[in-house]
CSV table of C-alpha atoms in Angstrom, one decimal:
chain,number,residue,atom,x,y,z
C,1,UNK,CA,130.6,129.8,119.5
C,2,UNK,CA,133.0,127.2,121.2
C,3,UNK,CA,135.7,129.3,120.2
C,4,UNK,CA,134.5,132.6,121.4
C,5,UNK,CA,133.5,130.9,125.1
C,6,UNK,CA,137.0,129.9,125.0
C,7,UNK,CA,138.4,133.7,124.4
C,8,UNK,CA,136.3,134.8,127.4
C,9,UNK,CA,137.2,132.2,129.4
C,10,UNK,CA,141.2,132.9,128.8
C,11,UNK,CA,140.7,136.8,129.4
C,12,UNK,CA,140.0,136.2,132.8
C,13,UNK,CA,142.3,133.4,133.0
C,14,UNK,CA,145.2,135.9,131.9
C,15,UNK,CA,143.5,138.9,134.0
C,16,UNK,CA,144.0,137.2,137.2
C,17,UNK,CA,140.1,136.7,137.9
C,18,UNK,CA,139.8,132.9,137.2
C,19,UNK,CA,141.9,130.2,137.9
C,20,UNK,CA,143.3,127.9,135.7
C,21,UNK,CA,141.9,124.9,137.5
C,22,UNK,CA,138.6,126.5,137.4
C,23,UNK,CA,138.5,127.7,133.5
C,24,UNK,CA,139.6,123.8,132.7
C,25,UNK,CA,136.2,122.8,134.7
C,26,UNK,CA,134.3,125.1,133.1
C,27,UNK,CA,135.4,124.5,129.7
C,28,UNK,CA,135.3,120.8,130.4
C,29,UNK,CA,139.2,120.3,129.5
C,30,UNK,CA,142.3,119.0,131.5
C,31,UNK,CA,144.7,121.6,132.9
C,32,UNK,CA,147.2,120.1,130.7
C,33,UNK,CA,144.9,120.9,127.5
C,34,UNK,CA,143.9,124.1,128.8
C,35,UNK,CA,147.7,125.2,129.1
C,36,UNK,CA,148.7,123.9,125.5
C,37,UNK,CA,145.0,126.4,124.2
C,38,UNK,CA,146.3,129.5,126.6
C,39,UNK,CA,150.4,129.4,125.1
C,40,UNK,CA,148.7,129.2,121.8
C,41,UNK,CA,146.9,132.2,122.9
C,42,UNK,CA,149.5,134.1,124.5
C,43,UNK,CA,152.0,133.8,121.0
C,44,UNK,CA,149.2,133.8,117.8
C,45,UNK,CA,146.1,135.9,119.7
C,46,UNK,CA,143.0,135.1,119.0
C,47,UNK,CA,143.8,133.4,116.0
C,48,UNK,CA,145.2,130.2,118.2
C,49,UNK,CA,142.3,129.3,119.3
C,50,UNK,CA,141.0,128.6,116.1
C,51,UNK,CA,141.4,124.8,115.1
C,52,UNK,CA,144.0,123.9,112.9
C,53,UNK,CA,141.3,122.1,110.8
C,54,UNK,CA,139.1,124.5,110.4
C,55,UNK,CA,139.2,125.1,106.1
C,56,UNK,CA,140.8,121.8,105.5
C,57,UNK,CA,138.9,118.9,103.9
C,58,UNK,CA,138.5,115.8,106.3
C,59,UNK,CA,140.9,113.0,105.0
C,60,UNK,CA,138.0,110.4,105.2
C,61,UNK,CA,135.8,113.5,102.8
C,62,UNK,CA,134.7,111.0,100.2
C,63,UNK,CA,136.7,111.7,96.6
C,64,UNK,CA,135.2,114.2,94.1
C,65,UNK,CA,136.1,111.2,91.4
C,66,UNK,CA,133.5,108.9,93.4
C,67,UNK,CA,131.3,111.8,94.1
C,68,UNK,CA,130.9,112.3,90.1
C,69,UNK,CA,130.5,108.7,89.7
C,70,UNK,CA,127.4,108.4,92.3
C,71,UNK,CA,125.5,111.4,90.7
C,72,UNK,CA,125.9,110.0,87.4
C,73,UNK,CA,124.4,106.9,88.5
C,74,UNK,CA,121.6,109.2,89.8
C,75,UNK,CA,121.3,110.9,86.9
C,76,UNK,CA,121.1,107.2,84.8
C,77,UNK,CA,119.8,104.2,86.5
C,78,UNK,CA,119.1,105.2,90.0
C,79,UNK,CA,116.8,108.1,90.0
C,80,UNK,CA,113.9,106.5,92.0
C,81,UNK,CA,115.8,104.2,94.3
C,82,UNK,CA,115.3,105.1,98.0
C,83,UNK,CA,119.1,106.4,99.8
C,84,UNK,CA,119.2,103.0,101.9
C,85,UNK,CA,118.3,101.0,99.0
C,86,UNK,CA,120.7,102.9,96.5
C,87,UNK,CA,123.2,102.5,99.6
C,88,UNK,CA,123.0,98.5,99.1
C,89,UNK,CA,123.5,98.7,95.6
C,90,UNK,CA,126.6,101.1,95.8
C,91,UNK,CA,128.5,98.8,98.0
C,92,UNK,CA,127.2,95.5,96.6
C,93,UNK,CA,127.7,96.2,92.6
C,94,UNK,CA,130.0,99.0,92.8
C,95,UNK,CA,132.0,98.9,96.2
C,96,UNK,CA,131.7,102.1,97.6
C,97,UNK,CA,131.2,102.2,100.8
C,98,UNK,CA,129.4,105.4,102.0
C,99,UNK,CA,127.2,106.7,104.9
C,100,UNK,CA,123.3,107.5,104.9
C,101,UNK,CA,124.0,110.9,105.4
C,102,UNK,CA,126.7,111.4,103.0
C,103,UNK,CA,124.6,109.8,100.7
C,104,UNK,CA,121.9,111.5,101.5
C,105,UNK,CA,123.7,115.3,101.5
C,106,UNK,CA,124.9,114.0,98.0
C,107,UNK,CA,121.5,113.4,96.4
C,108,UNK,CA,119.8,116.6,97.8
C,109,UNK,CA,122.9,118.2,96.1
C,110,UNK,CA,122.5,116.8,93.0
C,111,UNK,CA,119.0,117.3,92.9
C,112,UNK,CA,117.7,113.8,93.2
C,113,UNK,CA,115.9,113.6,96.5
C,114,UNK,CA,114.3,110.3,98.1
C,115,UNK,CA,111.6,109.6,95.6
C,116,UNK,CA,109.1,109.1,98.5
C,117,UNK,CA,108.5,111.9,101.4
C,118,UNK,CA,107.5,110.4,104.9
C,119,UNK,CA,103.8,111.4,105.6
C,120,UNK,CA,102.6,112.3,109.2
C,121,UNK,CA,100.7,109.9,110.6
C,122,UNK,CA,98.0,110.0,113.5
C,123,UNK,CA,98.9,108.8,116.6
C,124,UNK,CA,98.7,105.0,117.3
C,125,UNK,CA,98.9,102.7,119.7
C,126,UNK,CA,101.7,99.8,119.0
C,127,UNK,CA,100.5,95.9,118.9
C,128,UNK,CA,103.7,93.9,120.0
C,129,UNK,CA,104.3,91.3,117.7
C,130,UNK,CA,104.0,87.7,118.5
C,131,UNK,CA,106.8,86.2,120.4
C,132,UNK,CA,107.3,82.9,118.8
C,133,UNK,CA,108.0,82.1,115.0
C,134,UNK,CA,104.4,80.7,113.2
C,135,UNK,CA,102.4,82.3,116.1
C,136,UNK,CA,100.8,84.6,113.5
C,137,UNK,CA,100.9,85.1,109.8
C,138,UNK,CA,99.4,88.1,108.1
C,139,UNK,CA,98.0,88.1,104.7
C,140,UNK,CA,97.0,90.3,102.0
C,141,UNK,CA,97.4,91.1,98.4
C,142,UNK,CA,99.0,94.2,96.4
C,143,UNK,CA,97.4,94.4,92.9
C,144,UNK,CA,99.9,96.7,91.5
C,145,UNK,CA,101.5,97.1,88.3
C,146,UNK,CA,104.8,94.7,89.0
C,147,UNK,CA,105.6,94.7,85.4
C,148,UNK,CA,105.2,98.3,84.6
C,149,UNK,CA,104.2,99.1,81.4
C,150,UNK,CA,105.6,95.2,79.9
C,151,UNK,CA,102.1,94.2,80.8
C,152,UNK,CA,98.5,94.3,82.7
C,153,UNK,CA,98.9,94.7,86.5
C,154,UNK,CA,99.4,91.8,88.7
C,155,UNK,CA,98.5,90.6,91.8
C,156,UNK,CA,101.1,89.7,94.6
C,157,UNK,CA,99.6,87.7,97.1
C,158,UNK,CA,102.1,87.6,100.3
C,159,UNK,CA,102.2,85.8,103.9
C,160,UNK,CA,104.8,87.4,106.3
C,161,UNK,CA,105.5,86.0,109.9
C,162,UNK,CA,104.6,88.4,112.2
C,163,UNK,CA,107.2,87.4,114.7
C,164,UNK,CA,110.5,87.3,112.5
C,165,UNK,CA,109.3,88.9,109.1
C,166,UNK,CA,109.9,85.6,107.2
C,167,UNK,CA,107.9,86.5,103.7
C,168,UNK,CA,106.8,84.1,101.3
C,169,UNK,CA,104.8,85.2,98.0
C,170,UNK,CA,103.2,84.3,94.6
C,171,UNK,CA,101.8,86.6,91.7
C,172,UNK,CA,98.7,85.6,90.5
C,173,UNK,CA,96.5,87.6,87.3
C,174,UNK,CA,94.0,88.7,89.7
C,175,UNK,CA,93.3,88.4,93.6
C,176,UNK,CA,91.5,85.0,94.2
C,177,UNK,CA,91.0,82.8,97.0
C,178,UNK,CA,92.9,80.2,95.0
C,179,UNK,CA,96.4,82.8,95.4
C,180,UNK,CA,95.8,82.7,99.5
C,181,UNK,CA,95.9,78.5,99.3
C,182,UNK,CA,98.7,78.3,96.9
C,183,UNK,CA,100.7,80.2,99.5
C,184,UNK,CA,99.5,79.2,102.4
C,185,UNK,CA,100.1,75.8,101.1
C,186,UNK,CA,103.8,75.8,100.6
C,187,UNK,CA,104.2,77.3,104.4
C,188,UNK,CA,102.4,74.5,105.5
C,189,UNK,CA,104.2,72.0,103.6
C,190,UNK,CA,107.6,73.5,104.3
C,191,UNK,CA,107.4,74.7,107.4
C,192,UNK,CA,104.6,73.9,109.2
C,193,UNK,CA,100.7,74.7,110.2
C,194,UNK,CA,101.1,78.0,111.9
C,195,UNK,CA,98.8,79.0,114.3
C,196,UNK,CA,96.8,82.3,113.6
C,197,UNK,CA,96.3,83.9,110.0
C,198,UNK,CA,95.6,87.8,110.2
C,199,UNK,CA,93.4,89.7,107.7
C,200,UNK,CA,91.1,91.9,106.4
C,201,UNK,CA,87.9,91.8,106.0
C,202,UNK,CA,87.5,90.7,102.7
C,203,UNK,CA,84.4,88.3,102.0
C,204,UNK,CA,87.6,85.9,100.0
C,205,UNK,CA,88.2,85.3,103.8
C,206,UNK,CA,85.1,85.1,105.7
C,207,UNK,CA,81.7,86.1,104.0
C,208,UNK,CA,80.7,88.9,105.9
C,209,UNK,CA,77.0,89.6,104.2
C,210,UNK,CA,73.9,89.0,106.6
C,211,UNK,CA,72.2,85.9,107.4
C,212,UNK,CA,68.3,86.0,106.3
C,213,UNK,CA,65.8,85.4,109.0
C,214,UNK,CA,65.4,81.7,108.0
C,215,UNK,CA,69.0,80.5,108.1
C,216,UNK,CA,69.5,82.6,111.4
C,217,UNK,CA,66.6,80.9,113.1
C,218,UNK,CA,67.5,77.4,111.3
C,219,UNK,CA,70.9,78.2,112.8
C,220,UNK,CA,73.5,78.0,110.1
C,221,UNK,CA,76.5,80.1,109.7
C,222,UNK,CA,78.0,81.8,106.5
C,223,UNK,CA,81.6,80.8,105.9
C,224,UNK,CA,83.7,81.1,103.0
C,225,UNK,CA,86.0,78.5,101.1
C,226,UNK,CA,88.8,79.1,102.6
C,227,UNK,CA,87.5,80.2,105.8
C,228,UNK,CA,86.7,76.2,105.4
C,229,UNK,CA,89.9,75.5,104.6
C,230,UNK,CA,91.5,77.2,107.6
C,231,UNK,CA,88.9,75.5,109.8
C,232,UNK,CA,90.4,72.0,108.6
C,233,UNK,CA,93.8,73.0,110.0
C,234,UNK,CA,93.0,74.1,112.8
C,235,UNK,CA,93.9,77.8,112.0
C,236,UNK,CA,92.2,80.7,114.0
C,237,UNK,CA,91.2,83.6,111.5
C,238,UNK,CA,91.7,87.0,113.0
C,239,UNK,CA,90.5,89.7,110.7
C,240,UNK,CA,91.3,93.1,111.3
C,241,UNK,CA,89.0,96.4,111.5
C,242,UNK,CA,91.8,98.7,109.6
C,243,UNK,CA,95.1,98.4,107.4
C,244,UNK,CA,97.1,100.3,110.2
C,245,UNK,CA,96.2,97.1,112.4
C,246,UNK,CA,98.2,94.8,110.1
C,247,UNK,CA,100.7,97.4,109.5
C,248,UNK,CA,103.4,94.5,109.2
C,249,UNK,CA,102.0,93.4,105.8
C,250,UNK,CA,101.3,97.0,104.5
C,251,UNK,CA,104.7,98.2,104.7
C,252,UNK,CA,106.3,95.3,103.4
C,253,UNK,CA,104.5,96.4,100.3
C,254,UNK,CA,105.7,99.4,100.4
C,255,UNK,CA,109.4,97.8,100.6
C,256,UNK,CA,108.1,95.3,97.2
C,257,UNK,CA,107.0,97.8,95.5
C,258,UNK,CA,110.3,99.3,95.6
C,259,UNK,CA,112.8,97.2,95.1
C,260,UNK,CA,110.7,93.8,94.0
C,261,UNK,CA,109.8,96.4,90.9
C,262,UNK,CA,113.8,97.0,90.2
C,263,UNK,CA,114.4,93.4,90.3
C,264,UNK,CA,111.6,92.4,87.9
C,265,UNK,CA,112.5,95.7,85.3
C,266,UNK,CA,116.3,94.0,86.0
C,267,UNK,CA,115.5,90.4,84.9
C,268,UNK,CA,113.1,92.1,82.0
C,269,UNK,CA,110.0,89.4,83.3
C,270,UNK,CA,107.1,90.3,80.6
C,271,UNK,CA,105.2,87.6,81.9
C,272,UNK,CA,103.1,85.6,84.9
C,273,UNK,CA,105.1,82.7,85.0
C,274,UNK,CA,108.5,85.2,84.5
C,275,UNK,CA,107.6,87.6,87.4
C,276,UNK,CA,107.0,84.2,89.9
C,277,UNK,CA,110.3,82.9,88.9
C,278,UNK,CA,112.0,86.2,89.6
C,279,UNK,CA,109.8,86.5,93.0
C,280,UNK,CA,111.2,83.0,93.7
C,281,UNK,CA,114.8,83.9,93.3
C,282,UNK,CA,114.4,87.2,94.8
C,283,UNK,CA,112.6,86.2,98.3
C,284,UNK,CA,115.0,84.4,99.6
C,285,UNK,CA,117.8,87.9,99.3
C,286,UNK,CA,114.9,89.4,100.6
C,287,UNK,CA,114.3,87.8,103.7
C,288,UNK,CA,118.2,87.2,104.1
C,289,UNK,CA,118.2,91.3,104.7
C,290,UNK,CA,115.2,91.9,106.4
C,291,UNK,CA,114.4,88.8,108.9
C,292,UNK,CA,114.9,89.7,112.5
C,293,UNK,CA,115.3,87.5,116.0
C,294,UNK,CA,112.1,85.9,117.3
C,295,UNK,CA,111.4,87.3,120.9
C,296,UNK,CA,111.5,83.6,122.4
C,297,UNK,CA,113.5,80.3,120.5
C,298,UNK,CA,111.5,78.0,118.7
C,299,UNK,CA,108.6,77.6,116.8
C,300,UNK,CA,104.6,77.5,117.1
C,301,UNK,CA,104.5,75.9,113.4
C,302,UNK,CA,102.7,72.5,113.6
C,303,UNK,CA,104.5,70.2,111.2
C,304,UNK,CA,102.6,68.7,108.0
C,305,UNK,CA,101.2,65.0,108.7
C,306,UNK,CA,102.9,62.9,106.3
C,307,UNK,CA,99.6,60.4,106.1
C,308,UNK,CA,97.3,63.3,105.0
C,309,UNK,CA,97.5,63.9,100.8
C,310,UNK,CA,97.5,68.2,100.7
C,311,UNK,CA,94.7,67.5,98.0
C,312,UNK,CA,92.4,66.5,100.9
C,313,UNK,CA,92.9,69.7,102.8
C,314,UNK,CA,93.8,72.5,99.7
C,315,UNK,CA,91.0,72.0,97.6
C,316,UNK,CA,87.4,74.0,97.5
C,317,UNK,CA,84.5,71.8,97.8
C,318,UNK,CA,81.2,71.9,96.0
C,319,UNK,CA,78.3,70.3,96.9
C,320,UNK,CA,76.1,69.4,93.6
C,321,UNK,CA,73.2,66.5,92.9
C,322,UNK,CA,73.0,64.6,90.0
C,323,UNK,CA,70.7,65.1,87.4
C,324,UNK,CA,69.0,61.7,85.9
C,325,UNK,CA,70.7,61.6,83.2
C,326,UNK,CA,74.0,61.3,85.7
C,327,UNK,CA,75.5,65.1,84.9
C,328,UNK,CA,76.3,67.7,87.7
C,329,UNK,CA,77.1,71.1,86.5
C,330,UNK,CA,79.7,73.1,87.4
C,331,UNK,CA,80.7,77.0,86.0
C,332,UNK,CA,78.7,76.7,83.0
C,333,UNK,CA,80.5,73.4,82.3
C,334,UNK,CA,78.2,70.1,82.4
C,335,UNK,CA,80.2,67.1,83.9
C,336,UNK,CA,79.2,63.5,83.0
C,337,UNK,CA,79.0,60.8,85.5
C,338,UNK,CA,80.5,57.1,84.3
C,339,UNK,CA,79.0,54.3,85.8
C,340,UNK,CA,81.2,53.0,88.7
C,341,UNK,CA,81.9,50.2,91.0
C,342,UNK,CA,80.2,51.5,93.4
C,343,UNK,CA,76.5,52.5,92.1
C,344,UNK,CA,75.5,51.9,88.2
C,345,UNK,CA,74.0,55.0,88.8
C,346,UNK,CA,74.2,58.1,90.3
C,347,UNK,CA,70.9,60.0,89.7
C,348,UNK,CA,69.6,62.1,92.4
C,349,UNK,CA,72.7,61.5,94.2
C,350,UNK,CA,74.1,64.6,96.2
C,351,UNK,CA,77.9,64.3,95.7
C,352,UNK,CA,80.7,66.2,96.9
C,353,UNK,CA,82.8,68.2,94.1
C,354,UNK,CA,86.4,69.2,95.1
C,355,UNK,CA,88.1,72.1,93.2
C,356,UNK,CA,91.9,71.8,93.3
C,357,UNK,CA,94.9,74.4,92.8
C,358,UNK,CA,96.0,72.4,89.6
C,359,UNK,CA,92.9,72.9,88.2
C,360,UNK,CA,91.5,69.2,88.2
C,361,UNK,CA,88.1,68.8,89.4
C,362,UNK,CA,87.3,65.3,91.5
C,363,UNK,CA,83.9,64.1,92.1
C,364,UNK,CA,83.0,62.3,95.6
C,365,UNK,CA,80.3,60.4,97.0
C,366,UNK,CA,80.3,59.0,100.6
C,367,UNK,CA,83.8,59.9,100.5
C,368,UNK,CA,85.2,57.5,98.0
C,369,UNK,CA,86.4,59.2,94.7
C,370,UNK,CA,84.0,58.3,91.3
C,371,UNK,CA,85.6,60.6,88.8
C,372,UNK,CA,88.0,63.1,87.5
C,373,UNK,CA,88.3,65.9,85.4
C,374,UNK,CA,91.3,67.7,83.8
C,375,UNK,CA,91.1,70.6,82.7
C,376,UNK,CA,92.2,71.0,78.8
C,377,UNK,CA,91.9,74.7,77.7
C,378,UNK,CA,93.3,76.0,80.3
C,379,UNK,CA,89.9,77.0,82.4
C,380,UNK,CA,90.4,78.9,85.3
C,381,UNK,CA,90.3,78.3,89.2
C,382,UNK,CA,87.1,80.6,89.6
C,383,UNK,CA,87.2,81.3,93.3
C,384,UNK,CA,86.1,84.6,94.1
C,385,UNK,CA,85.1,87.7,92.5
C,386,UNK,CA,87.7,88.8,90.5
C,387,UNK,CA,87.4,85.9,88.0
C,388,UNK,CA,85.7,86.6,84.6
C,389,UNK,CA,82.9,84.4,83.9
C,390,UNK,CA,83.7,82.2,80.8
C,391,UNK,CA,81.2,83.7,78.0
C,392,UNK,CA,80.7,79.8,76.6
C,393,UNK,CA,81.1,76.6,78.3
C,394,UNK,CA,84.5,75.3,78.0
C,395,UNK,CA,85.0,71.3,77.2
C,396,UNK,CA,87.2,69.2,79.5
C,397,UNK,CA,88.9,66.1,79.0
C,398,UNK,CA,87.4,63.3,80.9
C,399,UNK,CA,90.2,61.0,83.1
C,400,UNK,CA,87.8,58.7,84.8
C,401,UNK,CA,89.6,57.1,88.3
C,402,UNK,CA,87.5,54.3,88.7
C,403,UNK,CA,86.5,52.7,85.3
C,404,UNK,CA,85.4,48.8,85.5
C,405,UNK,CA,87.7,46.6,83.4
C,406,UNK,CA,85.2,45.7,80.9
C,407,UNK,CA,85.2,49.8,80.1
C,408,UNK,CA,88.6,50.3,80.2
C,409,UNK,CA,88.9,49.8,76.2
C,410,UNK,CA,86.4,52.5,75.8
């Protein structure tokens, strides 16, 4: 079309009825361009205005030989990577360096289209993310199968920072409150306290069932244990109505469950403790490529006081009272009481029972520390409801903390 606006344009140029000054303006060229187009004209016809291009491959057209070789690894290993992602790997492992939309003419070509087509989405209004690193964390898990088909699905429970994208992660068998304070914990002990965790509404969070009449006019609340926890720190819990509201989180799943899936078939993890050492190695690649630039310098993280022990704070807490013959219960487990220094008895007591993340269970009254429990057969951190009940009590190996000397032989 350019081409044929040209020929009119010269036609009256060489008929006398336009000048040259004007056809340069109106073919947005210089008069010295437009006079090197009309002697073409004037000695080859209509064929010099053609472009001396036109038919010939581009000298930066990328080689057939390198064409062949990115179809074939379509075809092979890279079927259901997504074109930026397959554009990573191309100039990372095998050094060609290509375009999105080369790339991207060169899969529809060979049949191999981005494995996931963008759905249309309703219109919404955009939240702007917090200005300042550790304003805002968002949480949620993905219970999806990581492993494929080397074993049972697995649950990867994930904090990003809403302000930079900053991700940190752990896979756990099942979603639990215990996954939310194993990761929450190693921000805060890292980097800092941050200021506001987002959510859903899952009762793991905040228990969202109804008060009866009685507690409502007695005044007490329903919380949850790690609503508890959060309360501790000083961490405001923002839960959100929708998972388009903490979008951030979703769609970083959608990025794991692409390429986190890659790197766990790559390392051949089988198992829990395989996928969360290939999670470990991977995050940090991960956040390398996909951090951005906080809005403002600085950061709202609260750093970790070094006099506090994180058992005090990261730990679930149980509030049981003794039975006379100085046992508490706990899970379908009965827990005996040693005499202490501190009572030679401890019947009818109300004590404080603290759950932690390595499994140990510590019994408290009036804050001092009376015993401790290890756990021997591997029992499980039963927070939440996606824990199976143990079908038979499970024995534990006693450690008892505070023993008198005369026992200490026993």
């Amino acid at each position: 079309m350019e081409e044929i606006r040209r020929l009119k344009v010269l036609t009256l140029v060489e008929n006398g009825n336009m000048t040259r000054a004007e056809a340069a303006k109106k073919l947005n060229l210089s008069e010295r361009q437009l006079y090197r187009i009309q002697k073409s004209y004037r000695e080859k016809g209509e064929q010099g205005l053609v472009h001396g291009n036109r038919g010939k491959p581009s000298h930066r057209r990328i080689s057939e030989e390198v064409r062949a070789k990115i179809k074939t690894l379509l075809e092979d290993q890279y079927s259901d990577y997504n074109t930026l992602h397959f554009q990573e790997i191309l100039a990372e492992a095998y050094g060609i360096e290509i375009s999105y939309t080369t790339l991207q003419r060169i899969r529809r070509k060979a049949e191999h289209p981005t494995p996931k087509a963008k759905k249309s989405q309703k219109h919404r209004k955009r939240r702007p993310p917090r200005p300042i690193y550790g304003m805002m964390l968002q949480a949620d898990a993905s219970i999806h199968p990581w492993l494929e088909d080397r074993a049972p699905k697995l649950a990867l429970v994930a904090l990003i920072d809403d302000a930079t994208n900053k991700v940190w992660g752990t896979f756990r068998a099942y979603e639990d409150a215990a996954g939310y304070v194993e990761v929450l914990q190693a921000v805060c002990l890292t980097e800092g306290i941050p200021m506001e965790l987002y959510t859903d509404r899952r009762n793991v969070f905040q228990d969202q069932r109804e008060l009866s009449i009685e507690d409502q006019l007695a005044g007490l609340e329903r919380t949850s244990h790690f609503k508890a926890i959060l309360d501790n720190l000083g961490i405001k819990l923002i839960q959100a109505n929708s998972p388009q509201a903490k979008g951030r989180v979703e769609r970083l799943f959608e990025t794991l469950q692409d390429r986190l899936v890659k790197a766990l078939r790559e390392a051949n993890a089988q198992t829990l403790e395989e996928a969360n050492q290939v999670l470990q190695d991977y995050l940090p690649k991960h956040n390398k490529r996909f951090i951005k630039k906080a809005a403002q310098e600085g950061s709202a993280l609260v750093p970790w006081p070094p006099e506090i022990a994180p058992d005090e704070l990261f730990c679930f807490r149980h509030t049981r009272k003794v039975r006379n013959d100085n046992t508490i219960s706990f899970d379908n487990v009965v827990l005996q009481i040693p005499p202490g220094i501190y009572r030679e008895h401890y019947a009818k007591a109300t004590v404080e029972l603290r759950q932690h993340l390595d499994c140990a269970l510590t019994v408290y009254y009036h804050g001092n520390q009376i015993a401790r429990f290890e756990q021997a057969n591997g029992f499980p951190l039963r927070i939440g409801t996606f824990v199976p009940v143990p079908e038979k009590p499970i024995e534990l190996d006693f450690i008892p903390d505070l023993m008198p000397a005369e026992m200490s032989g026993k």
